[in-house]
Coordinates of C-alpha atoms and ligand atoms in Angstrom, one line a residue:
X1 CA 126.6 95.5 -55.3
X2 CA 127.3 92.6 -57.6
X3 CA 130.9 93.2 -59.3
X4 CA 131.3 92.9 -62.9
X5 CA 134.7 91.0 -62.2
X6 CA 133.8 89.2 -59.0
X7 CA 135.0 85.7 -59.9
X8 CA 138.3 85.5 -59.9
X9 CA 138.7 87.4 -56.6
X10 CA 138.1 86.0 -53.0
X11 CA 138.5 88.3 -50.6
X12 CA 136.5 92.0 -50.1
X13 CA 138.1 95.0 -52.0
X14 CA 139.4 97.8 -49.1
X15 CA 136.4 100.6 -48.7
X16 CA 139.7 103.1 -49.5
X17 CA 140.5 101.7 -52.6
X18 CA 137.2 101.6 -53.7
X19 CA 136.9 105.3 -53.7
X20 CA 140.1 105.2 -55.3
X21 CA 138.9 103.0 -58.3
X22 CA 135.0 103.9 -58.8
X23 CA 133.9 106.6 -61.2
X24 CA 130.6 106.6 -60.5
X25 CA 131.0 109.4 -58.6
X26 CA 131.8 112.0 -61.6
X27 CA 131.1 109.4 -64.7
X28 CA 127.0 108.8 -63.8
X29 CA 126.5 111.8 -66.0
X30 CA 127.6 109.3 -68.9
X31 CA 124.3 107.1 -68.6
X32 CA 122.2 108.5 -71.3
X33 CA 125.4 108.0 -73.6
X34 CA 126.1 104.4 -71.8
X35 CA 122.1 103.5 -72.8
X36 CA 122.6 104.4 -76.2
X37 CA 125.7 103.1 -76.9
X38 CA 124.3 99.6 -75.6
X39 CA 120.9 99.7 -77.4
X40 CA 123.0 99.6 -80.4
X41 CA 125.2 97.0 -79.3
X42 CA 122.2 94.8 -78.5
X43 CA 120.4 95.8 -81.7
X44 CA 123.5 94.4 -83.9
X45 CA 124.0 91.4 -81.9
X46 CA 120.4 90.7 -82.8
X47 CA 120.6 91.3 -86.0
X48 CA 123.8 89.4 -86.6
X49 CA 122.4 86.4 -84.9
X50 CA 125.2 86.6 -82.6
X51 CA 122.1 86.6 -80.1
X52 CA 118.3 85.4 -80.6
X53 CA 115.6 88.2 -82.0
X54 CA 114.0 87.4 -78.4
X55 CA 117.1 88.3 -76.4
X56 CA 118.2 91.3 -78.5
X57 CA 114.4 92.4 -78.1
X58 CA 114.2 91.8 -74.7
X59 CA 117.3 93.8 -73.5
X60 CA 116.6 96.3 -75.8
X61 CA 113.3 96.7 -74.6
X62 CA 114.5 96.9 -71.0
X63 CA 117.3 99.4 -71.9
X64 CA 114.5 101.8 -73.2
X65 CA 112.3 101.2 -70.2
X66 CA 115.0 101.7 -68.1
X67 CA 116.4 105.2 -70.0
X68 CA 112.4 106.2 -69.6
X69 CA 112.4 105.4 -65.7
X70 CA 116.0 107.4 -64.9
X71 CA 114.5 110.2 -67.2
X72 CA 111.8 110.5 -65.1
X73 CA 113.9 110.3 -61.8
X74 CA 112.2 106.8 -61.1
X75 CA 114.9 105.1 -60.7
X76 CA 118.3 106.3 -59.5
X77 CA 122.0 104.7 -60.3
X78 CA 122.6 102.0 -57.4
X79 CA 125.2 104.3 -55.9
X80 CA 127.7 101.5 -54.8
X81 CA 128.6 100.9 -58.8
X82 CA 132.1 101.0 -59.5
X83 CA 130.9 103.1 -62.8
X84 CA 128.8 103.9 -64.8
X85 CA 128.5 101.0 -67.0
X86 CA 128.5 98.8 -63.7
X87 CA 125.6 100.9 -62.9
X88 CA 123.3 100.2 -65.7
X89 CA 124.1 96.9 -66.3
X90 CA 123.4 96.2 -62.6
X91 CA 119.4 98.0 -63.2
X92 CA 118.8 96.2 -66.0
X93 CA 119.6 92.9 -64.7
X94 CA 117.1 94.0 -62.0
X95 CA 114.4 94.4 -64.9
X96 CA 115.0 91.9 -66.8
X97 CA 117.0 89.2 -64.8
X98 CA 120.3 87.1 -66.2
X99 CA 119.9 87.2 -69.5
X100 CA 120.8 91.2 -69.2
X101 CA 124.2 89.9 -68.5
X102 CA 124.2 88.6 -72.5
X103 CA 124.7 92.6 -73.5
X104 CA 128.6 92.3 -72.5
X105 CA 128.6 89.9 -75.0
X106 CA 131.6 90.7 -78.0
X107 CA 132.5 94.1 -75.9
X108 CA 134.4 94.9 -72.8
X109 CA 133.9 98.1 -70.8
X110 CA 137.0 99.7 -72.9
X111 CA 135.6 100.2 -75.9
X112 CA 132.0 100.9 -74.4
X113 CA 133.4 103.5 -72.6
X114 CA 135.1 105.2 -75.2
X115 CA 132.3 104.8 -77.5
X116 CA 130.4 106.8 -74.2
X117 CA 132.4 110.1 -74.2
X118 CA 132.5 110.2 -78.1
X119 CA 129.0 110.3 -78.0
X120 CA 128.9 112.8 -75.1
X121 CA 132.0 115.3 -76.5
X122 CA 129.8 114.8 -79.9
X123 CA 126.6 116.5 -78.3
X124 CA 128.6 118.6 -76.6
X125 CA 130.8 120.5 -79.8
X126 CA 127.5 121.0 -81.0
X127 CA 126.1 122.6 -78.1
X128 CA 128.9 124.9 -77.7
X129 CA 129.3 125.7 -80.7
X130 CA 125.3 126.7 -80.6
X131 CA 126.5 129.2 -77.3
X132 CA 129.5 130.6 -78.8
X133 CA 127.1 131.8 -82.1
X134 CA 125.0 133.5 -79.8
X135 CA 127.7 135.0 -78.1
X136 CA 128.4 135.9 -81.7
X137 CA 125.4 137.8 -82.5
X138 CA 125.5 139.9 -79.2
X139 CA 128.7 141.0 -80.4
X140 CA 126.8 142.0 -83.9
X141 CA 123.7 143.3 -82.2
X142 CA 126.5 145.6 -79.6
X143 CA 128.2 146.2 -82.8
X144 CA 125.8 147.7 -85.1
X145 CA 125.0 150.4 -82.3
X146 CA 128.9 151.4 -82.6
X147 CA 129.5 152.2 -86.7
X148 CA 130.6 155.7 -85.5
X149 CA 131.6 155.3 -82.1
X150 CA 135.2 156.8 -82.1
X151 CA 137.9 155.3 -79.3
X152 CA 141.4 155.0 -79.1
X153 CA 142.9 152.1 -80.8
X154 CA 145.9 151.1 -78.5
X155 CA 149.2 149.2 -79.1
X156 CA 151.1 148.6 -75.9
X157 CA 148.3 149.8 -74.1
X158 CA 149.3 153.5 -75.4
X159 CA 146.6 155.4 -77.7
X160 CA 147.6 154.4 -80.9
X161 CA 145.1 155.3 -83.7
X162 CA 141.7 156.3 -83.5
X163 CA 139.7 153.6 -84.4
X164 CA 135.1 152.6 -83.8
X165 CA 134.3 150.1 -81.1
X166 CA 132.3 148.1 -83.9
X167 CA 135.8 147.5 -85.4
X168 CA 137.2 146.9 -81.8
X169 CA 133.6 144.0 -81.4
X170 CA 134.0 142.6 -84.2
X171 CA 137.7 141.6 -83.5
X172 CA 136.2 138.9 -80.4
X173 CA 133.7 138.1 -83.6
X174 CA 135.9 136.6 -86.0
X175 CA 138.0 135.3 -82.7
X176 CA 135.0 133.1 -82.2
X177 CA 134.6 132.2 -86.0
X178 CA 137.6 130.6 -85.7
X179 CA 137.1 128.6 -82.4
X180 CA 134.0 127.3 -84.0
X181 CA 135.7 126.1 -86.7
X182 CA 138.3 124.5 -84.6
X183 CA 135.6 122.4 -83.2
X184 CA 133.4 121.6 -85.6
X185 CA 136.9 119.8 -87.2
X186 CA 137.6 118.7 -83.6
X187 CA 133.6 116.9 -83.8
X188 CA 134.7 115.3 -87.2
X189 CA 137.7 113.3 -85.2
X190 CA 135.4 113.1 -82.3
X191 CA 132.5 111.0 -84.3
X192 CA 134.3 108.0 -84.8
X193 CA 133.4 104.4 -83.3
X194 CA 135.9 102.5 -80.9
X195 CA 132.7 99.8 -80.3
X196 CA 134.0 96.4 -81.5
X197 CA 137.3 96.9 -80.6
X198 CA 136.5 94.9 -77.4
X199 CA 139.1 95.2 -74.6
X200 CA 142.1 96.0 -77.1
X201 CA 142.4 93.1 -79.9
X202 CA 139.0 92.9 -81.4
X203 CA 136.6 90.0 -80.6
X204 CA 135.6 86.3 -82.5
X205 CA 132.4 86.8 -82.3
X206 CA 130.9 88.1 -86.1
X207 CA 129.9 91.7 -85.2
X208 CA 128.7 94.2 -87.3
X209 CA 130.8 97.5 -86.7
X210 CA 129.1 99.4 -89.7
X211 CA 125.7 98.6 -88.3
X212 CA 126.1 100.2 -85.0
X213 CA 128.6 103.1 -86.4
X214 CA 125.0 103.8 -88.7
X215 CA 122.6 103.4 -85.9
X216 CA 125.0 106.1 -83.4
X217 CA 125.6 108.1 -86.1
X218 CA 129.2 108.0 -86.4
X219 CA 130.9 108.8 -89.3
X220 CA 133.4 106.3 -89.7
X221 CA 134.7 103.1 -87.7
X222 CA 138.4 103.3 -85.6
X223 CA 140.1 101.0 -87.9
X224 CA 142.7 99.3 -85.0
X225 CA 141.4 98.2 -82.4
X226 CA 144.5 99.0 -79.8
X227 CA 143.9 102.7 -80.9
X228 CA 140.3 102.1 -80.1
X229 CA 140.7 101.6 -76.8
X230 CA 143.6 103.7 -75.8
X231 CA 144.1 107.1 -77.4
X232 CA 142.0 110.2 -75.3
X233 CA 143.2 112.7 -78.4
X234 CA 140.0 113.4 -79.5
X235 CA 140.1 115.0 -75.7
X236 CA 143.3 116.5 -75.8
X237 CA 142.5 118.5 -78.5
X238 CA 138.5 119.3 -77.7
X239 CA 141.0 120.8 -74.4
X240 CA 142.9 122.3 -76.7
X241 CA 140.3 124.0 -78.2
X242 CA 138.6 125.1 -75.3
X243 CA 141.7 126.7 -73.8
X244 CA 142.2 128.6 -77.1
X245 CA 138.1 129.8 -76.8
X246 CA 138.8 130.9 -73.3
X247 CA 141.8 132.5 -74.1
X248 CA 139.9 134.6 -76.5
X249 CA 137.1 134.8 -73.9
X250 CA 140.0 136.0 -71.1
X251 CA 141.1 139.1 -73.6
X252 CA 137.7 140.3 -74.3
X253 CA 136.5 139.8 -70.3
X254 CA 140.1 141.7 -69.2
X255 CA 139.2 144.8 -71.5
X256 CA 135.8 144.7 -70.3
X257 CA 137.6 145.0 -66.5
X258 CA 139.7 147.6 -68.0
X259 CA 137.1 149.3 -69.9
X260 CA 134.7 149.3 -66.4
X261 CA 137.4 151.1 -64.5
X262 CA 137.0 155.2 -63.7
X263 CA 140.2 155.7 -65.7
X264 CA 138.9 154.2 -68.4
X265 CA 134.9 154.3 -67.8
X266 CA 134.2 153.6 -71.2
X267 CA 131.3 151.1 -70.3
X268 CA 129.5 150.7 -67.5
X269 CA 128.2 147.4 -66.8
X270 CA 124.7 146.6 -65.4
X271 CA 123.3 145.8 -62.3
X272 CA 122.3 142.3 -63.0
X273 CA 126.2 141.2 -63.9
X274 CA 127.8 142.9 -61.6
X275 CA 128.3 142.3 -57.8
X276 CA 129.3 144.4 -54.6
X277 CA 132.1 144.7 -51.8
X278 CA 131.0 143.5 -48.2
X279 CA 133.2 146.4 -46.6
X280 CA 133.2 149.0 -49.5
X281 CA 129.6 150.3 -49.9
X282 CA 130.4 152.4 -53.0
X283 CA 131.7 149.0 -55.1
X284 CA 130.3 147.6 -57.9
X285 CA 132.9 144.9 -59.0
X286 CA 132.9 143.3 -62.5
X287 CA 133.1 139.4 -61.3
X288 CA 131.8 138.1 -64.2
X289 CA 134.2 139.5 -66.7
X290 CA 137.5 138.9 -63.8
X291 CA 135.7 134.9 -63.4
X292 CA 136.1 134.5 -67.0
X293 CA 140.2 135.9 -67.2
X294 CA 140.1 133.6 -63.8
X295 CA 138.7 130.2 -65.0
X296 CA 140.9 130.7 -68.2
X297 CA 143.6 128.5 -65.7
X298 CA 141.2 125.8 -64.6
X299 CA 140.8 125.0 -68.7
X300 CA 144.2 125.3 -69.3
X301 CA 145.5 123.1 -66.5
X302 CA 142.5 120.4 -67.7
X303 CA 144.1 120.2 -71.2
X304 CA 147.9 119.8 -69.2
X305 CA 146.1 117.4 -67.1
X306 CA 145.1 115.1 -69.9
X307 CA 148.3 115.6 -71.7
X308 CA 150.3 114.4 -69.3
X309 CA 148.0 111.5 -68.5
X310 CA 148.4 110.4 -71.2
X311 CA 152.0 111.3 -71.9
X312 CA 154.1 107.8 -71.7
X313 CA 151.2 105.4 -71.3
X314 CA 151.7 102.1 -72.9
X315 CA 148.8 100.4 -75.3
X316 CA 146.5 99.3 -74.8
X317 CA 144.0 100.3 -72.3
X318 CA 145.2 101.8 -68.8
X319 CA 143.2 102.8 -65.9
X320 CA 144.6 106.2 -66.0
X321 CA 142.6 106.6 -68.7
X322 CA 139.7 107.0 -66.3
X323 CA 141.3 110.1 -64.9
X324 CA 140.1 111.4 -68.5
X325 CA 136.5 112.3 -67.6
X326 CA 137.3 115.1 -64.9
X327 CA 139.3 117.7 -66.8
X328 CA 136.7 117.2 -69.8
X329 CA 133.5 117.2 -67.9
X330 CA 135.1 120.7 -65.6
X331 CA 136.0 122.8 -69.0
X332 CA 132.7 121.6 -70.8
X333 CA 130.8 122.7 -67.6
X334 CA 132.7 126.1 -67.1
X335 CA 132.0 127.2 -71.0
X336 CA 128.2 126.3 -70.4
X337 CA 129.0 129.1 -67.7
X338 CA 131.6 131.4 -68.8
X339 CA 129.6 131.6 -72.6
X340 CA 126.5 133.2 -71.6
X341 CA 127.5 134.9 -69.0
X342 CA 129.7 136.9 -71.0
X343 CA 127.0 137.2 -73.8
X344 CA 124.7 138.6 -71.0
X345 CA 127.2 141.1 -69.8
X346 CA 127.3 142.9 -73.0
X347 CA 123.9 142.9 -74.0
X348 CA 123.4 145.0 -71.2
X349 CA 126.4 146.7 -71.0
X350 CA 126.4 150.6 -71.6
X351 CA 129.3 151.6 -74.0
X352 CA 129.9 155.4 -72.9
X353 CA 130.2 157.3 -76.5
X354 CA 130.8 160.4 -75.0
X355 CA 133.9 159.4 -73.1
X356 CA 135.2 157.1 -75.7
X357 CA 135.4 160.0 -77.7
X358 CA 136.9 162.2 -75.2
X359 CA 139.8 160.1 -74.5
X360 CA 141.0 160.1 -78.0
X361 CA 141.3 164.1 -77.7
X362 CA 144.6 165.4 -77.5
X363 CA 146.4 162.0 -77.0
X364 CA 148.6 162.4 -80.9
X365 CA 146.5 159.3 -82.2
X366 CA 146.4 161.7 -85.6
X367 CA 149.9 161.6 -85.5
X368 CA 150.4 159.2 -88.6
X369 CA 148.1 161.0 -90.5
X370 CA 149.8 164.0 -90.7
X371 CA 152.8 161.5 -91.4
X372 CA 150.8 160.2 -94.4
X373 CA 150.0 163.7 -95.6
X374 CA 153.4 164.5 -95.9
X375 CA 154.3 161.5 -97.5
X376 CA 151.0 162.5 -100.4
X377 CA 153.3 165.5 -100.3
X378 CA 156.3 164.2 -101.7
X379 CA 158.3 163.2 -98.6
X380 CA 159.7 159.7 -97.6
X381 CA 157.6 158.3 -94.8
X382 CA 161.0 158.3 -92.8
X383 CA 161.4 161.9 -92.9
X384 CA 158.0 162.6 -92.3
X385 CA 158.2 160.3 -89.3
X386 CA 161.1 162.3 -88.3
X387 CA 159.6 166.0 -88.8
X388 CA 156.0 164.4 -86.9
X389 CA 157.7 163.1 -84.4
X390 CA 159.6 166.3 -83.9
X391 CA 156.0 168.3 -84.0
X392 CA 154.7 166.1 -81.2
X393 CA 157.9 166.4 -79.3
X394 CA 157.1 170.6 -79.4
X395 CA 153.0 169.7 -78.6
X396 CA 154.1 168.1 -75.8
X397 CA 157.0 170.4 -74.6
X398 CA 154.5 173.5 -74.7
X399 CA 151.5 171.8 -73.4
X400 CA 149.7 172.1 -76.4
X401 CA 147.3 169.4 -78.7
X402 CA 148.1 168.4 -82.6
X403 CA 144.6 169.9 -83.2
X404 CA 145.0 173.0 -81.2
X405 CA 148.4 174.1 -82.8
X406 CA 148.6 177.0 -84.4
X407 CA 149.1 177.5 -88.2
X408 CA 152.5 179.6 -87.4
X409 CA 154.4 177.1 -85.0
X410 CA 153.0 174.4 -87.9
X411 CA 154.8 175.9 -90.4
X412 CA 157.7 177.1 -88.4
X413 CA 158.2 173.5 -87.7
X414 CA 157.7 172.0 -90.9
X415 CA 157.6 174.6 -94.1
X416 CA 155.9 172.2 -96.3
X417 CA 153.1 172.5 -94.3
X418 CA 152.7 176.6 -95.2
X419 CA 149.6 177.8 -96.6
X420 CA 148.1 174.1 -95.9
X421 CA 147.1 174.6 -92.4
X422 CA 143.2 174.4 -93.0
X423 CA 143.7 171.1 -94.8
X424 CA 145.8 169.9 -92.2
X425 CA 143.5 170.8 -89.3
X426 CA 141.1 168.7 -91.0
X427 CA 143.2 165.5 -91.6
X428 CA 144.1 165.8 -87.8
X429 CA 140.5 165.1 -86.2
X430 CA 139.6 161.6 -85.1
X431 CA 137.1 161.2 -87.6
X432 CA 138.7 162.4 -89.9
X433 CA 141.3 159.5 -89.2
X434 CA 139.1 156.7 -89.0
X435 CA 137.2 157.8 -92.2
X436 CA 140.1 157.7 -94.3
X437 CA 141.3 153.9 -93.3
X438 CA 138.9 152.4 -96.3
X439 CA 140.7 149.6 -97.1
X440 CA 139.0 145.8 -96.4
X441 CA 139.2 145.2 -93.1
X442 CA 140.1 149.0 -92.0
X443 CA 138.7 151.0 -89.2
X444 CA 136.8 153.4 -91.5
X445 CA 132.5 153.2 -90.6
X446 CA 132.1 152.4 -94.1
X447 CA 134.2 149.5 -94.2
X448 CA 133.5 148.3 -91.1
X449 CA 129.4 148.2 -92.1
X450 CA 131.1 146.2 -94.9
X451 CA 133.1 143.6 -92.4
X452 CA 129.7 144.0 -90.3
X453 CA 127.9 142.3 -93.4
X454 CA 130.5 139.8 -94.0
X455 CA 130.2 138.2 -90.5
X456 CA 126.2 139.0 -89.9
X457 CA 126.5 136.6 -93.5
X458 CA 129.0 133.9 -92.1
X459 CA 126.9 133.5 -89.3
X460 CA 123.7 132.9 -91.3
X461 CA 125.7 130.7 -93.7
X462 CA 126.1 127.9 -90.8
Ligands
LIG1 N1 135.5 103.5 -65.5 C1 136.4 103.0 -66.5 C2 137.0 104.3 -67.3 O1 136.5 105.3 -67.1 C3 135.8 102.2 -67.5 C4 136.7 101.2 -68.2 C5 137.2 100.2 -67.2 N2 137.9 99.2 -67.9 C6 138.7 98.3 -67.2 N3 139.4 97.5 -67.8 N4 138.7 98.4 -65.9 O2 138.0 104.2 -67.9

């Protein structure tokens, strides 16, 4: 293979250091992006008479050829490149002899290449962005079967307050909103054009910046060219919010574990996403949902990795900036994974109502409510605290539940509550609990059918 720096060098490079330096080996899957980017580049050159109408045309025409031939598996990437850009280049020439070696003209491999993964991470924020909505309505569609689905709401893992798994969905829901934001504002940064910047100071020949930045799409040109070239922080923070998304993906996959467990059982998780134990005949082990918590590390040691590549390097361009491509290309590939697989896990997941129910019985998750009752009684919310907390202490002392105890130990325990007892029983179910939280954004059916709208609307709206 032909090097694209051949003449100023006399002797062979070492095979070792040529696996050291090429990227082919993880950057082919930039060709598409490397085609495009150069159609422009010829296009403009064309037009700005920096090269003849015939010669524009005539590499254009072999770059479209040669996108059509690698489409259809034709033609393969000459596997001794150094990169990508080596790479096509090198096929082009085949097709269309020297005068393919007229495309380099007024660019250098810097900015081609970061014009490459802007166009890539582009496509990319979209397409994610696409899977983490439909991940989004799963959690709607799972939702809507749950208005009344009553389960203990936990702080510290302890029952807490009784809340509906809807409300409990729709958490991960507005989780997601907010990843999607993050990228779509991480896209904006994303879609702007390094080509022209050459290899870090610009270039004499008359170029046309806004012409190509129209024909790629971008939204705006890099204004310095040294920035061009050498900042990855449009990577950095598409890491950054990748790491956030699986974090969010890591909580919801560790309750699902949780939730899957006989303590727990309050789901039971299908067949088809579940797998089984070589030794233990009885398992059924909920991989998909511990791979997600698992992979949460991979993604976060990709966004260290490129900070710290980064981290202390001087302008302008620097081959560490290669080592870019690997941490991207690995957390982009593992949400493509980790997205659906969790979307298909609970579509077909079986939420356990029954038991969901059950374990908020006789666990004090009432307990505030008879707090607040007090309080609409004329008590401080410390005292009523105090006297609650006392009641619970005696539940638990005598084995007994705050819905089983009787109306003389009630009022033994707390005289305002005499001659109240059948309102009281009533305040202290479950449902009676969650009904009663109707403020926005509250656990009560009612407002979560409201919240349910709200996001069902958001989603629609984008
Ligand atoms: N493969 C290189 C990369 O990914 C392309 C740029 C090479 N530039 C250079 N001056 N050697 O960064």
């Amino acid at each position: 293979m032909r090097k694209l720096w051949g003449g100023r060098f006399d002797g062979e490079t070492d095979a070792l250091i040529l696996r050291l330096n090429n990227s082919l080996p993880f950057d082919r899957r930039l060709w598409r992006q490397d085609i495009e980017g150069s159609i422009a580049h010829a296009t403009m050159l064309g037009a700005t008479g920096i090269l003849s109408p015939q010669e524009a045309d005539q590499i254009v025409a072999g770059l479209q050829t040669l996108r059509a031939d690698l489409e259809a598996g034709q033609v393969e990437l000459p596997e001794d490149a150094e990169d990508v850009h080596a790479a096509v280049e090198s096929l082009l020439r085949e097709r269309i002899g020297p005068i393919a070696g007229k495309l380099h003209t007024a660019r250098s491999r810097n900015d081609q290449v970061a014009t490459d993964v802007r166009l890539y991470l582009r496509a990319e924020c979209d397409a994610l962005v696409a899977e983490i909505r439909q991940l989004q309505e799963t959690l709607l569609d799972v939702a809507a079967q749950h208005f009344e689905t009553v389960m203990p709401g936990y702080t510290h893992l302890q029952h807490a307050q009784p809340v509906v798994l809807a409300h409990h969905l729709l958490a991960y829901f507005w989780m997601l909103s907010r990843d999607v934001e993050r990228l779509s504002a991480c896209r904006g940064r994303v879609n702007r054009l390094p080509l022209g910047a050459a290899a870090l100071a610009g270039t004499g020949f008359p170029i046309d910046r806004e012409h190509v930045a129209r024909q790629l799409q971008f939204d705006m040109l890099l204004e310095n060219s040294l920035d061009a070239v050498s900042d990855r922080d449009f990577i950095a923070e598409f890491l950054a919010c990748a790491a956030i998304l699986m974090m969010h993906l890591s909580r919801l996959a560790e309750e699902i574990v949780l939730w899957n467990s006989p303590e727990f059982g309050f789901v039971i998780l299908d067949d088809s996403v579940t797998t089984g134990s070589s030794i233990m005949p009885q398992k059924k082990n909920p991989d998909v949902a511990e791979l997600v918590r698992g992979k949460t590390g991979r993604v976060y040691g990709n966004l260290t990795a490129i900070l710290t590549v980064l981290k202390g390097l001087p302008l302008a361009y620097n081959k560490d900036l290669q080592e870019d491509k690997e941490p991207l290309f690995d957390t982009v590939d593992t949400l493509h994974l980790v997205l659906p697989a969790l979307r298909k896990t609970l579509a077909s997941a079986r939420f356990q109502v029954e038991r969901m129910r059950e374990a908020t019985a006789g666990d004090f998750s009432t307990a505030t409510d008879l707090a607040d009752y007090l309080v609409r009684q004329g008590m401080t919310f410390r005292e009523a605290h105090e006297v609650v907390g006392r009641i619970v202490r005696h539940c638990i002392a005598h084995h007994l539940t705050l819905e089983t105890l009787d109306v003389p130990t009630l009022q033994a325990l707390c005289p305002t509550l005499a001659d109240r007892a059948s309102e009281v029983q009533a305040i202290l179910s479950v449902q009676a609990s969650v009904q009663s939280r109707q403020v926005r954004g509250g656990t009560a059916p009612q407002s979560v059918r409201v919240q349910w709208q709200v996001a069902r609307d958001s989603l629609a709206g984008t």
